[in-house]
Short mmCIF file of C-alpha atoms in Angstrom, two decimals:
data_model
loop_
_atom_site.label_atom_id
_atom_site.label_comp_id
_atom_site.label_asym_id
_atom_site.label_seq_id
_atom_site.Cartn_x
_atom_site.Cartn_y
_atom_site.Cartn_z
CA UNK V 1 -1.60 -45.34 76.68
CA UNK V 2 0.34 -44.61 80.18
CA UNK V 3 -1.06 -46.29 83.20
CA UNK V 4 0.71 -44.82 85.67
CA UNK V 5 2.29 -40.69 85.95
CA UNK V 6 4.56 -39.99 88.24
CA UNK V 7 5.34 -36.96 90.00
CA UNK V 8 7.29 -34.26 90.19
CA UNK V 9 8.89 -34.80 86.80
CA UNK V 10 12.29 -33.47 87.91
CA UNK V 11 13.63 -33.53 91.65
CA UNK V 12 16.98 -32.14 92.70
CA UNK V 13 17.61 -32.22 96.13
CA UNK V 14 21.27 -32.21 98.23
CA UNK V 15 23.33 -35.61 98.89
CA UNK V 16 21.64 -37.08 102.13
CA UNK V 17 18.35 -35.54 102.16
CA UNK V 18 15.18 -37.96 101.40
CA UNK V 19 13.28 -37.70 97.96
CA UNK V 20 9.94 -38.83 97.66
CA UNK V 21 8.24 -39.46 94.15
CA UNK V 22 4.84 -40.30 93.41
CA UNK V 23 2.82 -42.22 91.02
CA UNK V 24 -0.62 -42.21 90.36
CA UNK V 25 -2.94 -44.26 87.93
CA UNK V 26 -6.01 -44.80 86.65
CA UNK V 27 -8.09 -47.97 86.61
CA UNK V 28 -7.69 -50.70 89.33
CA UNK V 29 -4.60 -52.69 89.38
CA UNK V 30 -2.83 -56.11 90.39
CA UNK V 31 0.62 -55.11 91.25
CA UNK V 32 2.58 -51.78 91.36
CA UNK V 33 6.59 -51.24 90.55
CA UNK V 34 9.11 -49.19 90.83
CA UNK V 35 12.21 -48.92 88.13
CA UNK V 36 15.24 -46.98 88.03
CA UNK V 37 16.88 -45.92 84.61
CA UNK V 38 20.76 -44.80 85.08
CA UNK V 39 21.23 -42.59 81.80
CA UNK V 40 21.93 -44.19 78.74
CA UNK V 41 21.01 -47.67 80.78
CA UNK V 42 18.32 -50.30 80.51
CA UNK V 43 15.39 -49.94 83.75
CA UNK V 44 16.40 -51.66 86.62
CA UNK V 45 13.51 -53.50 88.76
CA UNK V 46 13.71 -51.56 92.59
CA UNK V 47 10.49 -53.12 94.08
CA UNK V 48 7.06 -54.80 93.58
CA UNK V 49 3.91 -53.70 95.90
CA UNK V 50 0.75 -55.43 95.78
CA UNK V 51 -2.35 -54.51 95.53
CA UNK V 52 -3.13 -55.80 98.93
CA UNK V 53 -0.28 -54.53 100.31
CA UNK V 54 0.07 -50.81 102.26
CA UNK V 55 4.08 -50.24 102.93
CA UNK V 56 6.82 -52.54 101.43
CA UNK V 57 10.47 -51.26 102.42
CA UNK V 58 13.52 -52.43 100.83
CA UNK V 59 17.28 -51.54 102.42
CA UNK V 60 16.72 -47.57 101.63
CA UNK V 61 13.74 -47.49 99.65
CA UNK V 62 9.79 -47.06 101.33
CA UNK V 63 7.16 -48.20 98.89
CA UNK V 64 3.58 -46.60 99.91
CA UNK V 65 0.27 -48.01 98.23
CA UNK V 66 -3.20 -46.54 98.67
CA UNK V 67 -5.59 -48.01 96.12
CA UNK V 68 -8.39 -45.65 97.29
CA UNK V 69 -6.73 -43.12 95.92
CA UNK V 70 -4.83 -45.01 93.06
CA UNK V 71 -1.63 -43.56 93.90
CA UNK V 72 2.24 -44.91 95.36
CA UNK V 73 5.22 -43.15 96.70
CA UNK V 74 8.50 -44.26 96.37
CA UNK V 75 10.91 -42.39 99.59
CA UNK V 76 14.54 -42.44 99.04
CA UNK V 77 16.39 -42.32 102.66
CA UNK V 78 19.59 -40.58 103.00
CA UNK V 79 20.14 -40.41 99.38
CA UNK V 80 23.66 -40.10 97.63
CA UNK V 81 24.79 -38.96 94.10
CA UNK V 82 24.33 -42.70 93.22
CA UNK V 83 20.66 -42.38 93.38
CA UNK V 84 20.66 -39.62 90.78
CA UNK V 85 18.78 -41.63 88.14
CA UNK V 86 15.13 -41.39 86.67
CA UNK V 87 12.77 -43.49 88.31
CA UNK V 88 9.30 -45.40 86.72
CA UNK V 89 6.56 -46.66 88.37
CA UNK V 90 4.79 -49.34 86.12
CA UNK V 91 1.30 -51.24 86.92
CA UNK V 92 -0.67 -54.63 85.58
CA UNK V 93 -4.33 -54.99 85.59
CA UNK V 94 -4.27 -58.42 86.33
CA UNK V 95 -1.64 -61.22 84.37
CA UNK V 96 -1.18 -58.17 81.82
CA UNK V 97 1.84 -56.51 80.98
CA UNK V 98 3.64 -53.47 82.34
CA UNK V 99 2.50 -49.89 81.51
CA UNK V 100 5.05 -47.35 82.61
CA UNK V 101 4.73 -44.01 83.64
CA UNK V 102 7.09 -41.06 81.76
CA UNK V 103 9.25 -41.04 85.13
CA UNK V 104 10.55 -38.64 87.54
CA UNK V 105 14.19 -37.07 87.03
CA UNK V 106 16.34 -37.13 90.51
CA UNK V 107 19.28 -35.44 90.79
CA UNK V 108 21.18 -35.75 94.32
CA UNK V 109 23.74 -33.05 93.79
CA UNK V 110 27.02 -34.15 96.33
CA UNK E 1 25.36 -62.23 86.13
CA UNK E 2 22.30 -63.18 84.01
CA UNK E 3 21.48 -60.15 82.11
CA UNK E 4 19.22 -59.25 78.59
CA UNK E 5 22.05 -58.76 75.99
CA UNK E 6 21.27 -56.33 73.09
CA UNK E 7 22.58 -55.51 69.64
CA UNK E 8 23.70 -53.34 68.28
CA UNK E 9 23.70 -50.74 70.89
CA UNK E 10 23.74 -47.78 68.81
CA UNK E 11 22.36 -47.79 64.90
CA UNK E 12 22.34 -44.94 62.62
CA UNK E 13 20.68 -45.40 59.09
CA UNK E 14 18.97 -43.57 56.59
CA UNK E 15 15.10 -43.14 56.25
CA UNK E 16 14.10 -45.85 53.94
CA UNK E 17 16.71 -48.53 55.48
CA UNK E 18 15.48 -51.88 57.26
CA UNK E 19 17.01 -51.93 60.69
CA UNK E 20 17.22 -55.50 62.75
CA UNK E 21 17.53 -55.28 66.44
CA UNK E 22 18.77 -58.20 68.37
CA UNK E 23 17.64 -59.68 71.75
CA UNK E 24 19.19 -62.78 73.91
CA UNK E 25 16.73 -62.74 77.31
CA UNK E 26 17.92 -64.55 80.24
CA UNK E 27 18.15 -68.30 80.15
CA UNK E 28 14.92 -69.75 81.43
CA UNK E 29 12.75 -66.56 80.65
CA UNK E 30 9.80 -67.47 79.26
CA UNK E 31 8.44 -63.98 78.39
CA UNK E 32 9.96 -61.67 75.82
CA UNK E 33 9.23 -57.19 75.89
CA UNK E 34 9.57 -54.83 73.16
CA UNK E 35 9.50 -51.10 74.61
CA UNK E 36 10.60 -48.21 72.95
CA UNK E 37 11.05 -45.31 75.03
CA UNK E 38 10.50 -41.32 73.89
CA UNK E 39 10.94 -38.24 75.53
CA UNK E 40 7.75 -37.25 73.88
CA UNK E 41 6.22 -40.26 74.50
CA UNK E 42 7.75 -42.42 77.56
CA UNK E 43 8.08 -46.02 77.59
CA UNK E 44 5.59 -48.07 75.05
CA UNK E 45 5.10 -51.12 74.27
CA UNK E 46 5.18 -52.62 71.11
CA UNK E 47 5.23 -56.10 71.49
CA UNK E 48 5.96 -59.32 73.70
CA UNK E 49 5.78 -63.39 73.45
CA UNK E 50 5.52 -66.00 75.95
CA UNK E 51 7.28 -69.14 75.32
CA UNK E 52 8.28 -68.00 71.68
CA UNK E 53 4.86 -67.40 70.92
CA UNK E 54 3.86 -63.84 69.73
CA UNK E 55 1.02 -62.67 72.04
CA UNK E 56 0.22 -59.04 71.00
CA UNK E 57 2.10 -56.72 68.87
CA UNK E 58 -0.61 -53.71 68.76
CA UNK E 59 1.80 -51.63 69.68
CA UNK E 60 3.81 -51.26 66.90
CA UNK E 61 3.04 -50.37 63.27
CA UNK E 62 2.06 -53.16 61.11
CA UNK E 63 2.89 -51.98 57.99
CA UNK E 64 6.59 -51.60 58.89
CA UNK E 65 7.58 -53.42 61.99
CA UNK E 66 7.74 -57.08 62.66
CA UNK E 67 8.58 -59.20 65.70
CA UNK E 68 9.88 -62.57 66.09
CA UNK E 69 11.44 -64.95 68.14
CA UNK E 70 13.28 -67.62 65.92
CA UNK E 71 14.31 -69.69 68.94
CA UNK E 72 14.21 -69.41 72.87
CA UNK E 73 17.80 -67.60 72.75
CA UNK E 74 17.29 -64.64 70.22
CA UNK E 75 14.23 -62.05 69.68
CA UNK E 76 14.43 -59.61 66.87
CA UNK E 77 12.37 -56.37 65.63
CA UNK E 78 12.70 -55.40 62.41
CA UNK E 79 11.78 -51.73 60.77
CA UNK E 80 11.23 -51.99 57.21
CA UNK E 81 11.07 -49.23 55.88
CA UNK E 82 13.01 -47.04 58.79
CA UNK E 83 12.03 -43.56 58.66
CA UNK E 84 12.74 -40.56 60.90
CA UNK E 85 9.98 -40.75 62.95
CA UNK E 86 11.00 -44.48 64.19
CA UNK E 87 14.18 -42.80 66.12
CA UNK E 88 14.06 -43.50 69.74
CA UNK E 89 15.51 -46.47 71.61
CA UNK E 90 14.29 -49.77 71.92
CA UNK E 91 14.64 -52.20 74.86
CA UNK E 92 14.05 -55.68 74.97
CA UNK E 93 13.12 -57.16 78.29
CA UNK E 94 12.70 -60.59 79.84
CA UNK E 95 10.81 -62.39 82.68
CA UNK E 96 9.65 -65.91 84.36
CA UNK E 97 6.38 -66.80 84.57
CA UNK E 98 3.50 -64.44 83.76
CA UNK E 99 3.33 -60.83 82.43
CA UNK E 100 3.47 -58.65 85.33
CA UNK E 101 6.12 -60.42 87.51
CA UNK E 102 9.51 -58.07 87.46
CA UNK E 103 10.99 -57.80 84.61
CA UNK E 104 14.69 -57.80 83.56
CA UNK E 105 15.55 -55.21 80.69
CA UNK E 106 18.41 -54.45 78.43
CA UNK E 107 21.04 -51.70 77.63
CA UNK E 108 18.62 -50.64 74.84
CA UNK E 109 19.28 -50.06 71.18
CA UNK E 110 19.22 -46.28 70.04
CA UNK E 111 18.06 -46.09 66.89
CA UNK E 112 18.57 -42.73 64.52
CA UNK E 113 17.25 -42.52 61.17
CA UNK E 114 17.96 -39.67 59.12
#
């Protein structure tokens, strides 16, 4: 059963505008991450929040956490046709594996 | 660069066929993932091992998948019998350490049955 559920499911935007995705999930958890999936491609990890943790940022990527209300963000800065890609977030309850979320679709159209 | 290697990459068969999917995780991974991944229904997993040693496969059907690990280099699923329903693909995935530390996956094995 899916932990996490991310949304929008699709997101097109224009090459250099920010995209922000959420995720939000259910039942209290450890850690929080977010994946990217280039189609036809294996998930890549992007970053790992946790749970006592508010804001991680990594080069153009802002992680947001806010257990209260069981939900992350994932901002994209300045984003390029690169970043066109879907994008998982995936949560642990504890030394547990991953659950992922069905992902949102990002299209940066150049 | 260390990466999860795969095979085959693409498998077509016909419903009733035993498929074999192939895994080599990173060197020094301890823990082995089985997802398979749906439009319908996302990623799910089916089943993973740490050091070699299965650790839950209630993911998967019993009556027609198994998962091993032979030896620390190589994980395989197996579908016997394959049937339609079983097309999607299937990614294998590594990590150190314990479950929820980041994991490293591979290209993924789509998998048709007709």
């Amino acid at each position: 059963s899916q932990q996490g559920e991310e949304d929008p499911q699709a997101l097109s935007i224009q090459e250099g505008e920010n995209a922000t995705m959420n995720c939000s999930y259910k039942t209290s958890i450890n850690n929080l991450q977010w994946y990217r999936q280039n189609s036809g491609r294996g998930l890549v990890h992007l970053i790992l929040i946790r749970s006592n943790e508010r804001e991680k940022h990594s080069g153009r990527l802002r992680v947001t956490l806010d257990t209260s209300k069981k939900s992350s963000s994932l901002l994209i800065t300045a984003s390029r046709a690169a970043d066109t890609a879907s994008y998982f977030c995936a949560t642990d309850a504890g030394n547990t594996p991953l659950v992922f979320g069905k992902g949102t679709r990002l299209s940066v159209i150049a | 660069d260390a990466r999860v290697t795969q095979t085959p990459r693409h498998k077509v068969t016909e419903m009733g066929q035993e498929v074999t999917m192939r895994c080599q995780p990173i060197l020094g991974h301890n823990t082995v993932f089985w997802y398979r991944q749906t439009m319908m229904q996302g990623l799910e997993l089916l089943a993973y091992f740490r050091n070699r040693a299965p650790l839950d496969d209630s993911g998967m059907p019993k009556d027609r998948f198994s998962a091993e690990m032979p030896d620390a280099t190589l994980a395989t699923l197996k579908i016997q019998p394959s049937e339609p329903r079983d097309s999607a693909v299937y990614f294998c995935a590594s990590g150190r350490g314990s479950l929820n530390e980041k994991l490293f996956f591979g290209s993924g094995t789509q998998l048709s049955v007709l």
